[in-house]
C-alpha cells in the first residue's frame, strides 16, 4: 500500500540510541520500547499505514515533558505527542522514528471556576471524562468530534464536530494553554480573561498546530451551562439539494440550532442496518435544539416550517431523552455503520468544508463521482458549517483499489478548493493532505514553515506533518 | 511629558532619503511629506505624544502596497499602516520615522455573499460605511468598538466593544485575510469555509498583530442577520458589586444579552451632563437584547428578575427605537462625556479585562484607588466580558500629574494581572503597554519575537510596537 506521501524519512540513529538510554534511565517502567507499545502508538483510526516510534514515554507532569523535550532536543530526535490515537490523517505516525509522548496519565482537572464558566485540564483527559467531572457543576464542554478524543489531541487538531454550528470549534473554546517549547521552557499563551488584545494570539497558533510547535501541558477551556431543555428530531428530504436548502435557510434565519447533521441515503441505509433503525432511505437531517422550554419549541417549529417549504417530509420532533439518545447514538456510530457495509474492506474517512451556499452542489457532485466510480462511500456532514465527510471503502491490499480511492479524494479536495472551501474542516492535514494544503494556501505555507523553523529549529516536534520543511 | 516608553528610536536616514525619492516618483500626489499630513497621521486619540512619519502614502490597491513594501524593505525603512487613527496606545506613532501607509482610499466592498453571511472588504472601509453598504441585504457586521474605526485597524488591534459578549471579537469574525508580507508577496491566510483545520491559524495570528507582521490588503468577515426585534433598557444598582453580580448571574444563566454595559456613578454623572439626561447617579447597567419578539421579551424578563434579586432598581425596558438610540448614543459618547468633566485636561483611556468573577472586586479596588489619589476618572465597562475602561484625566504639561496617572495605570494593570486577567481587553499593547505584556505573558513574548523576526527580518513593519526586538 502506498497511500499518499508517507515514506519513512531519514532517521537519526545515533541520537535515537542516546535518547533511548536517557529515557530508560529517567523514566524506568514509564518508558517502553516493546513492539506492542510501539504498535499501539502508531496504529490508529487513520487509513495510512503505521510508522512506529522507537519508544513510548508515559509522562505524568510538566517536568516529565520538559525532561523528554530536553533529551530529544539535545540529540535531535523526534517527539510525537499522543492522546488516544483517534486522529485520522496519520498525525501520530513516526516517519522518522522518535519518541511517542503518551499523555494518558496527564488527565487531571487542575481547576474549575463555575462562576467564570471555565476549567483547566491536563491534555490527556478525554472529553467524556471531562464532562463526567463537570456534571455536578451544571456545566459542560460542548465540542464533540464523535470519538472520545483527548482534549490535548482535540486542541492540537482544531477539532470540532456535531455541535460546532452552535458552540464553535476548539479555536473558539480554548482560552489559554501552557506549552513546553523546543527550548524546554514552559510558556503560557494567555491569561484567563475572556478576551484580550495583548500581543500575538499564540493560543490560536498552537490550536491546530498538530504537535509540530511544542507539547501542550495544560488547556484552559470555556464551558457552557447545560441547557434547561434539549429537543431534537429527524427530517427526511426527497433530494440532497432539498436537505441542504433547508440547512442554508435555517442558518440564514439565525435559528441557533445546536446540531444539524446531514446523512445521505447510503449513510441512512448503513445506520438502519447497524443500529437496528427504520428511517426512510432518503437524505435526512438530524437536528438538536438547546435552550428553554419556550425557545426549543419555537426553534423546532421554525425549522419544521422551513423543512416543509423545502419539500421535506414531516419533521419528527422529540424531547424524550431516550429517543434522542437513540438518534445521536446512531449518528455517532455512523463511521462504524459505514464500515459494516463492507467489513472486509478498509475505510478512509475524509473531510472537506465549503461555504454553505456551495454545500448542495459539492455533495451532489461527490455523490455523482461515487456512483461513476462504483465506490461504496456514505456521506455524513456537519451541514450547518458546510463540512462533510465521505467514508470511502477500499481494499488496502489491492493497488488498483488504493489508486482509485486516492484519485477520488484528490478530486474531492480539489472540488472543495474550487468552491473556495478547505481540504479539511476538522481532521487536520497530518500526512494525508499535505499536497492539498499547498494548493489551498500557497505562499501562506511558507509563513507556516517560517514559524516552525523559529519555534523548533531542530525540527523535533512531530516532523513531516502538515508540511515538509524542505 | 514623558509618558511610557516612547523615546524615538534610531532612524535610517540614508534609507529614508532613498525611499522618499522612490515613493515621490511612483506615487506623485499620492505621496505627501508636508508637515500637516505627517501630523495628521501621528496625532490620534492616544494619550501618548505624537511621533511623526517622514511621509504619507495613500495606497489604492494591493499593487500599491506591494510597491511601498518593496521599496521600504530594500532600504529598511519602517511602514506604519494607518486606518482612521482611532487607536489608543500609540499604534500609529512612528518612533523611528518611516512611511505612514494610509488605507483610506482602499475602502471598497469587494464581494458580498448574503447566502453565506460573509463579505470581503478592503481595510480602509469603516464599520459604519460597511453597515450602510450591507443594509439592503438584511445583514450587519456586529463588532462596535465605539469609534467609527476602519475594519483594517479593528482587525489589526483585535478590537471588540459593546456587543462582543454576544458576537465575539474580531478574532471570531474574521474568516480570512490577504496580507502583503515583508517579501512583497501577497498571501491569503484561509479559504472562505466557516471552519478549517488546514495548517496553522495565520488568520488569528495577523488579527491583533498591530501592523507588525505585514500589511493587510483585504478582510473576509462573518456577518449576522439584523435581529427581527431589538429591545433594551437601563437598571441602576446601589453598588458596583450589586451591578456586577447581576452581570455574572446573567452570563452564568446563559441569557444571550447582546450588550451589557456598566457605567459607574461618575460616568453616569458625566453622561447626564453631556447628553442632557437624568439617570440616577448610581452604578448602572445598559442592556440590549437581540432576537424575536418572544425571545427578547423572555430575556428582558429574566434579566429584570436577576436585577431585582441583586437589589437593583426597576429595570426600565424599552423597545422604542428612538429611546434606544438615545441610550446608546449616551453610551457611545461616554468618552467625550468623561472628557467634558474637565475639558482643560488631557484624557487617558485605559482598559483591562479580568475573569468575570473578579470584575466587581477589580472595579471596586480601582474606584478606591481613584478616590485615594483624588483622580477624576469615570469607569465604563463591557461587563459581560469582564472588560472595563478607566478614563483618567491628567495635565500633560505637569510632570507630577503625568507621574501620578502613570503610577495609577500601572497599579490597574498589575491588579488585573494578579486576578489572572489581561492588561488590555481590546485596545492593544502599542507603545503604552509593552512593560505589562512582559509581565503578563513572560516567555511567550520571546515566541512573539521569534515570529516577528521570521516574518519581518528587516523589522520594517510598525517597529517598536507590542514588544521591543532587543
GROMACS .gro file of C-alpha atoms in nm, chain B residues 84-410:
model
  327
  554UNK     CA    1  -0.854   5.628   1.071
  555UNK     CA    2  -0.615   5.680   1.362
  556UNK     CA    3  -0.857   5.589   1.639
  557UNK     CA    4  -0.614   5.357   1.818
  558UNK     CA    5  -0.542   5.443   2.179
  559UNK     CA    6  -0.199   5.305   2.266
  560UNK     CA    7   0.023   5.484   2.016
  561UNK     CA    8  -0.012   5.220   1.744
  562UNK     CA    9   0.027   5.472   1.459
  563UNK     CA   10   0.322   5.662   1.603
  564UNK     CA   11   0.648   5.650   1.409
  565UNK     CA   12   0.925   5.631   1.672
  566UNK     CA   13   1.187   5.554   1.404
  567UNK     CA   14   1.025   5.765   1.135
  568UNK     CA   15   0.926   5.592   0.813
  569UNK     CA   16   0.619   5.583   0.592
  570UNK     CA   17   0.259   5.601   0.711
  571UNK     CA   18   0.059   5.381   0.474
  572UNK     CA   19  -0.286   5.537   0.462
  573UNK     CA   20  -0.563   5.292   0.361
  574UNK     CA   21  -0.845   5.549   0.342
  575UNK     CA   22  -0.876   5.506  -0.033
  576UNK     CA   23  -0.881   5.126  -0.015
  577UNK     CA   24  -1.236   5.125   0.119
  578UNK     CA   25  -1.436   4.916  -0.124
  579UNK     CA   26  -1.663   4.622  -0.059
  580UNK     CA   27  -1.507   4.361  -0.287
  581UNK     CA   28  -1.782   4.099  -0.268
  582UNK     CA   29  -2.085   4.004  -0.058
  583UNK     CA   30  -2.242   3.658  -0.023
  584UNK     CA   31  -2.569   3.709   0.159
  585UNK     CA   32  -2.633   3.334   0.138
  586UNK     CA   33  -2.304   3.261   0.314
  587UNK     CA   34  -2.337   3.554   0.555
  588UNK     CA   35  -1.994   3.687   0.463
  589UNK     CA   36  -1.832   3.982   0.292
  590UNK     CA   37  -1.485   4.075   0.169
  591UNK     CA   38  -1.370   4.434   0.212
  592UNK     CA   39  -1.064   4.646   0.170
  593UNK     CA   40  -0.906   4.752   0.500
  594UNK     CA   41  -0.986   5.122   0.477
  595UNK     CA   42  -1.364   5.089   0.495
  596UNK     CA   43  -1.506   5.199   0.829
  597UNK     CA   44  -1.754   4.989   1.021
  598UNK     CA   45  -2.030   5.246   0.968
  599UNK     CA   46  -1.964   5.261   0.592
  600UNK     CA   47  -1.971   4.881   0.581
  601UNK     CA   48  -2.302   4.863   0.763
  602UNK     CA   49  -2.450   5.122   0.529
  603UNK     CA   50  -2.342   4.911   0.231
  604UNK     CA   51  -2.491   4.600   0.389
  605UNK     CA   52  -2.828   4.750   0.473
  606UNK     CA   53  -3.010   4.615   0.166
  607UNK     CA   54  -2.900   4.259   0.244
  608UNK     CA   55  -3.067   4.237   0.585
  609UNK     CA   56  -2.726   4.160   0.733
  610UNK     CA   57  -2.491   4.359   0.954
  611UNK     CA   58  -2.140   4.347   1.090
  612UNK     CA   59  -2.179   4.347   1.467
  613UNK     CA   60  -1.843   4.450   1.612
  614UNK     CA   61  -1.873   4.800   1.754
  615UNK     CA   62  -1.572   4.948   1.933
  616UNK     CA   63  -1.742   5.284   1.970
  617UNK     CA   64  -1.521   5.482   1.734
  618UNK     CA   65  -1.602   5.462   1.363
  619UNK     CA   66  -1.280   5.270   1.314
  620UNK     CA   67  -1.159   5.114   0.990
  621UNK     CA   68  -1.207   4.742   0.952
  622UNK     CA   69  -0.834   4.707   0.887
  623UNK     CA   70  -0.749   4.884   1.210
  624UNK     CA   71  -1.006   4.682   1.402
  625UNK     CA   72  -0.854   4.364   1.262
  626UNK     CA   73  -0.501   4.470   1.347
  627UNK     CA   74  -0.595   4.563   1.704
  628UNK     CA   75  -0.827   4.265   1.767
  629UNK     CA   76  -1.100   4.515   1.851
  630UNK     CA   77  -1.429   4.431   2.012
  631UNK     CA   78  -1.661   4.663   2.206
  632UNK     CA   79  -2.013   4.672   2.337
  633UNK     CA   80  -2.159   4.362   2.177
  634UNK     CA   81  -1.863   4.125   2.193
  635UNK     CA   82  -2.048   3.949   2.475
  636UNK     CA   83  -2.289   3.820   2.211
  637UNK     CA   84  -2.099   3.825   1.881
  638UNK     CA   85  -1.735   3.784   1.988
  639UNK     CA   86  -1.435   3.995   1.897
  640UNK     CA   87  -1.256   4.047   1.565
  641UNK     CA   88  -1.081   3.713   1.614
  642UNK     CA   89  -1.419   3.542   1.598
  643UNK     CA   90  -1.546   3.738   1.300
  644UNK     CA   91  -1.259   3.740   1.052
  645UNK     CA   92  -1.273   3.439   0.821
  646UNK     CA   93  -0.972   3.513   0.606
  647UNK     CA   94  -0.720   3.781   0.517
  648UNK     CA   95  -0.490   3.874   0.236
  649UNK     CA   96  -0.166   4.024   0.356
  650UNK     CA   97   0.140   4.168   0.185
  651UNK     CA   98   0.440   4.039   0.378
  652UNK     CA   99   0.793   4.177   0.401
  653UNK     CA  100   0.896   3.982   0.090
  654UNK     CA  101   0.646   4.191  -0.109
  655UNK     CA  102   0.434   3.882  -0.175
  656UNK     CA  103   0.058   3.882  -0.111
  657UNK     CA  104  -0.066   3.571   0.069
  658UNK     CA  105  -0.411   3.452   0.168
  659UNK     CA  106  -0.446   3.307   0.516
  660UNK     CA  107  -0.755   3.089   0.472
  661UNK     CA  108  -1.037   2.987   0.242
  662UNK     CA  109  -1.391   3.116   0.286
  663UNK     CA  110  -1.505   2.798   0.466
  664UNK     CA  111  -1.670   2.855   0.805
  665UNK     CA  112  -1.415   2.633   0.975
  666UNK     CA  113  -1.090   2.468   0.878
  667UNK     CA  114  -0.813   2.253   1.020
  668UNK     CA  115  -0.577   2.329   0.732
  669UNK     CA  116  -0.246   2.424   0.889
  670UNK     CA  117  -0.154   2.697   1.134
  671UNK     CA  118  -0.415   2.962   1.204
  672UNK     CA  119  -0.245   3.252   1.027
  673UNK     CA  120  -0.571   3.444   1.021
  674UNK     CA  121  -0.577   3.469   1.401
  675UNK     CA  122  -0.202   3.540   1.403
  676UNK     CA  123  -0.248   3.854   1.190
  677UNK     CA  124  -0.561   3.958   1.382
  678UNK     CA  125  -0.419   4.158   1.672
  679UNK     CA  126  -0.066   4.184   1.535
  680UNK     CA  127  -0.099   4.564   1.521
  681UNK     CA  128   0.061   4.601   1.180
  682UNK     CA  129   0.388   4.441   1.289
  683UNK     CA  130   0.377   4.132   1.064
  684UNK     CA  131   0.255   4.264   0.731
  685UNK     CA  132   0.006   4.494   0.562
  686UNK     CA  133  -0.349   4.361   0.546
  687UNK     CA  134  -0.497   4.420   0.200
  688UNK     CA  135  -0.839   4.252   0.230
  689UNK     CA  136  -1.055   4.107   0.503
  690UNK     CA  137  -1.332   3.849   0.478
  691UNK     CA  138  -1.581   3.892   0.759
  692UNK     CA  139  -1.869   3.692   0.901
  693UNK     CA  140  -2.198   3.876   0.905
  694UNK     CA  141  -2.513   3.842   1.115
  695UNK     CA  142  -2.878   3.874   1.029
  696UNK     CA  143  -3.027   4.201   1.153
  697UNK     CA  144  -3.234   4.089   1.451
  698UNK     CA  145  -3.608   4.078   1.399
  699UNK     CA  146  -3.650   4.252   1.732
  700UNK     CA  147  -3.419   4.466   1.945
  701UNK     CA  148  -3.506   4.566   2.299
  702UNK     CA  149  -3.303   4.726   2.570
  703UNK     CA  150  -3.307   4.914   2.891
  704UNK     CA  151  -3.140   5.061   3.193
  705UNK     CA  152  -3.108   4.944   3.550
  706UNK     CA  153  -2.944   5.128   3.841
  707UNK     CA  154  -2.790   4.948   4.139
  708UNK     CA  155  -2.699   5.061   4.491
  709UNK     CA  156  -2.337   4.949   4.448
  710UNK     CA  157  -2.093   4.840   4.180
  711UNK     CA  158  -2.082   4.494   4.342
  712UNK     CA  159  -2.457   4.458   4.304
  713UNK     CA  160  -2.439   4.559   3.937
  714UNK     CA  161  -2.151   4.317   3.872
  715UNK     CA  162  -2.335   4.036   4.048
  716UNK     CA  163  -2.630   4.091   3.816
  717UNK     CA  164  -2.391   4.067   3.520
  718UNK     CA  165  -2.232   3.748   3.648
  719UNK     CA  166  -2.571   3.582   3.703
  720UNK     CA  167  -2.689   3.690   3.358
  721UNK     CA  168  -2.385   3.534   3.192
  722UNK     CA  169  -2.398   3.221   3.406
  723UNK     CA  170  -2.762   3.166   3.322
  724UNK     CA  171  -2.669   3.181   2.956
  725UNK     CA  172  -2.902   3.471   2.873
  726UNK     CA  173  -2.770   3.575   2.531
  727UNK     CA  174  -2.756   3.950   2.600
  728UNK     CA  175  -2.632   4.149   2.302
  729UNK     CA  176  -2.491   4.426   2.522
  730UNK     CA  177  -2.446   4.459   2.897
  731UNK     CA  178  -2.253   4.772   2.984
  732UNK     CA  179  -2.152   4.900   3.324
  733UNK     CA  180  -2.126   5.274   3.394
  734UNK     CA  181  -2.013   5.384   3.736
  735UNK     CA  182  -2.170   5.678   3.920
  736UNK     CA  183  -1.905   5.924   3.799
  737UNK     CA  184  -1.963   5.811   3.439
  738UNK     CA  185  -2.341   5.847   3.478
  739UNK     CA  186  -2.291   6.197   3.610
  740UNK     CA  187  -2.076   6.276   3.306
  741UNK     CA  188  -2.330   6.127   3.063
  742UNK     CA  189  -2.619   6.314   3.226
  743UNK     CA  190  -2.435   6.640   3.183
  744UNK     CA  191  -2.305   6.572   2.832
  745UNK     CA  192  -2.614   6.409   2.679
  746UNK     CA  193  -2.875   6.602   2.876
  747UNK     CA  194  -3.013   6.300   3.057
  748UNK     CA  195  -3.137   6.245   3.409
  749UNK     CA  196  -3.031   5.898   3.514
  750UNK     CA  197  -2.988   5.839   3.887
  751UNK     CA  198  -2.621   5.891   3.971
  752UNK     CA  199  -2.565   5.530   4.068
  753UNK     CA  200  -2.377   5.237   3.916
  754UNK     CA  201  -2.592   5.147   3.617
  755UNK     CA  202  -2.622   4.873   3.358
  756UNK     CA  203  -2.725   4.949   3.000
  757UNK     CA  204  -2.860   4.639   2.823
  758UNK     CA  205  -2.965   4.530   2.478
  759UNK     CA  206  -3.133   4.210   2.364
  760UNK     CA  207  -3.144   4.079   2.005
  761UNK     CA  208  -3.389   3.817   1.889
  762UNK     CA  209  -3.752   3.769   1.808
  763UNK     CA  210  -4.046   3.935   1.979
  764UNK     CA  211  -4.076   3.632   2.208
  765UNK     CA  212  -3.709   3.578   2.294
  766UNK     CA  213  -3.638   3.945   2.359
  767UNK     CA  214  -3.938   3.965   2.591
  768UNK     CA  215  -3.826   3.650   2.768
  769UNK     CA  216  -3.466   3.763   2.808
  770UNK     CA  217  -3.555   4.106   2.939
  771UNK     CA  218  -3.795   3.950   3.188
  772UNK     CA  219  -3.526   3.706   3.303
  773UNK     CA  220  -3.283   3.993   3.345
  774UNK     CA  221  -3.537   4.200   3.539
  775UNK     CA  222  -3.572   3.914   3.786
  776UNK     CA  223  -3.196   3.884   3.829
  777UNK     CA  224  -3.164   4.260   3.877
  778UNK     CA  225  -3.432   4.254   4.147
  779UNK     CA  226  -3.256   3.963   4.321
  780UNK     CA  227  -2.936   4.168   4.321
  781UNK     CA  228  -3.104   4.470   4.481
  782UNK     CA  229  -3.128   4.672   4.163
  783UNK     CA  230  -3.387   4.938   4.096
  784UNK     CA  231  -3.662   4.865   3.850
  785UNK     CA  232  -3.536   4.757   3.505
  786UNK     CA  233  -3.657   5.023   3.264
  787UNK     CA  234  -3.714   4.831   2.940
  788UNK     CA  235  -3.788   4.984   2.603
  789UNK     CA  236  -3.833   4.851   2.253
  790UNK     CA  237  -3.880   5.203   2.116
  791UNK     CA  238  -3.612   5.272   1.855
  792UNK     CA  239  -3.577   5.640   1.944
  793UNK     CA  240  -3.535   5.578   2.313
  794UNK     CA  241  -3.282   5.304   2.243
  795UNK     CA  242  -3.087   5.535   2.016
  796UNK     CA  243  -3.076   5.795   2.294
  797UNK     CA  244  -2.949   5.535   2.537
  798UNK     CA  245  -2.673   5.404   2.312
  799UNK     CA  246  -2.572   5.748   2.192
  800UNK     CA  247  -2.513   5.834   2.554
  801UNK     CA  248  -2.305   5.519   2.591
  802UNK     CA  249  -2.109   5.584   2.273
  803UNK     CA  250  -2.039   5.937   2.387
  804UNK     CA  251  -1.914   5.818   2.727
  805UNK     CA  252  -1.556   5.905   2.631
  806UNK     CA  253  -1.645   6.261   2.528
  807UNK     CA  254  -1.876   6.297   2.826
  808UNK     CA  255  -1.587   6.199   3.050
  809UNK     CA  256  -1.352   6.442   2.878
  810UNK     CA  257  -1.612   6.717   2.924
  811UNK     CA  258  -1.584   6.674   3.301
  812UNK     CA  259  -1.254   6.859   3.269
  813UNK     CA  260  -1.212   7.000   2.918
  814UNK     CA  261  -0.887   7.169   3.011
  815UNK     CA  262  -0.717   6.835   3.092
  816UNK     CA  263  -0.582   6.551   2.883
  817UNK     CA  264  -0.751   6.212   2.898
  818UNK     CA  265  -0.602   5.863   2.910
  819UNK     CA  266  -0.843   5.583   2.824
  820UNK     CA  267  -0.705   5.255   2.951
  821UNK     CA  268  -0.852   4.907   2.955
  822UNK     CA  269  -0.814   4.583   3.145
  823UNK     CA  270  -1.009   4.258   3.136
  824UNK     CA  271  -1.045   4.004   3.418
  825UNK     CA  272  -1.231   3.678   3.468
  826UNK     CA  273  -1.588   3.783   3.529
  827UNK     CA  274  -1.592   3.651   3.888
  828UNK     CA  275  -1.326   3.913   3.973
  829UNK     CA  276  -1.493   4.205   3.795
  830UNK     CA  277  -1.666   4.356   4.100
  831UNK     CA  278  -1.351   4.336   4.311
  832UNK     CA  279  -1.136   4.485   4.036
  833UNK     CA  280  -1.373   4.776   3.977
  834UNK     CA  281  -1.422   4.844   4.349
  835UNK     CA  282  -1.048   4.842   4.422
  836UNK     CA  283  -0.992   5.069   4.123
  837UNK     CA  284  -1.258   5.314   4.244
  838UNK     CA  285  -1.092   5.318   4.587
  839UNK     CA  286  -0.759   5.389   4.419
  840UNK     CA  287  -0.916   5.674   4.220
  841UNK     CA  288  -1.067   5.821   4.537
  842UNK     CA  289  -0.742   5.784   4.731
  843UNK     CA  290  -0.546   5.963   4.459
  844UNK     CA  291  -0.811   6.229   4.408
  845UNK     CA  292  -0.831   6.147   4.036
  846UNK     CA  293  -1.113   6.239   3.801
  847UNK     CA  294  -1.163   5.902   3.631
  848UNK     CA  295  -1.504   5.764   3.526
  849UNK     CA  296  -1.536   5.390   3.462
  850UNK     CA  297  -1.731   5.225   3.184
  851UNK     CA  298  -1.714   4.860   3.102
  852UNK     CA  299  -1.815   4.578   2.872
  853UNK     CA  300  -1.912   4.398   3.188
  854UNK     CA  301  -2.026   4.074   3.028
  855UNK     CA  302  -1.668   4.013   2.915
  856UNK     CA  303  -1.507   4.130   3.240
  857UNK     CA  304  -1.359   4.421   3.043
  858UNK     CA  305  -1.363   4.780   3.165
  859UNK     CA  306  -1.215   5.117   3.081
  860UNK     CA  307  -1.098   5.396   3.304
  861UNK     CA  308  -1.073   5.743   3.151
  862UNK     CA  309  -0.818   5.919   3.368
  863UNK     CA  310  -0.793   6.294   3.334
  864UNK     CA  311  -0.449   6.448   3.376
  865UNK     CA  312  -0.247   6.753   3.289
  866UNK     CA  313   0.009   6.660   3.026
  867UNK     CA  314   0.208   6.974   3.094
  868UNK     CA  315   0.251   6.890   3.462
  869UNK     CA  316   0.515   6.620   3.530
  870UNK     CA  317   0.362   6.543   3.870
  871UNK     CA  318   0.022   6.480   3.710
  872UNK     CA  319   0.182   6.261   3.444
  873UNK     CA  320   0.368   6.055   3.705
  874UNK     CA  321   0.051   6.015   3.904
  875UNK     CA  322  -0.150   5.883   3.610
  876UNK     CA  323   0.133   5.652   3.507
  877UNK     CA  324   0.150   5.506   3.855
  878UNK     CA  325  -0.228   5.464   3.859
  879UNK     CA  326  -0.241   5.274   3.528
  880UNK     CA  327   0.050   5.056   3.641
   0.00000   0.00000   0.00000
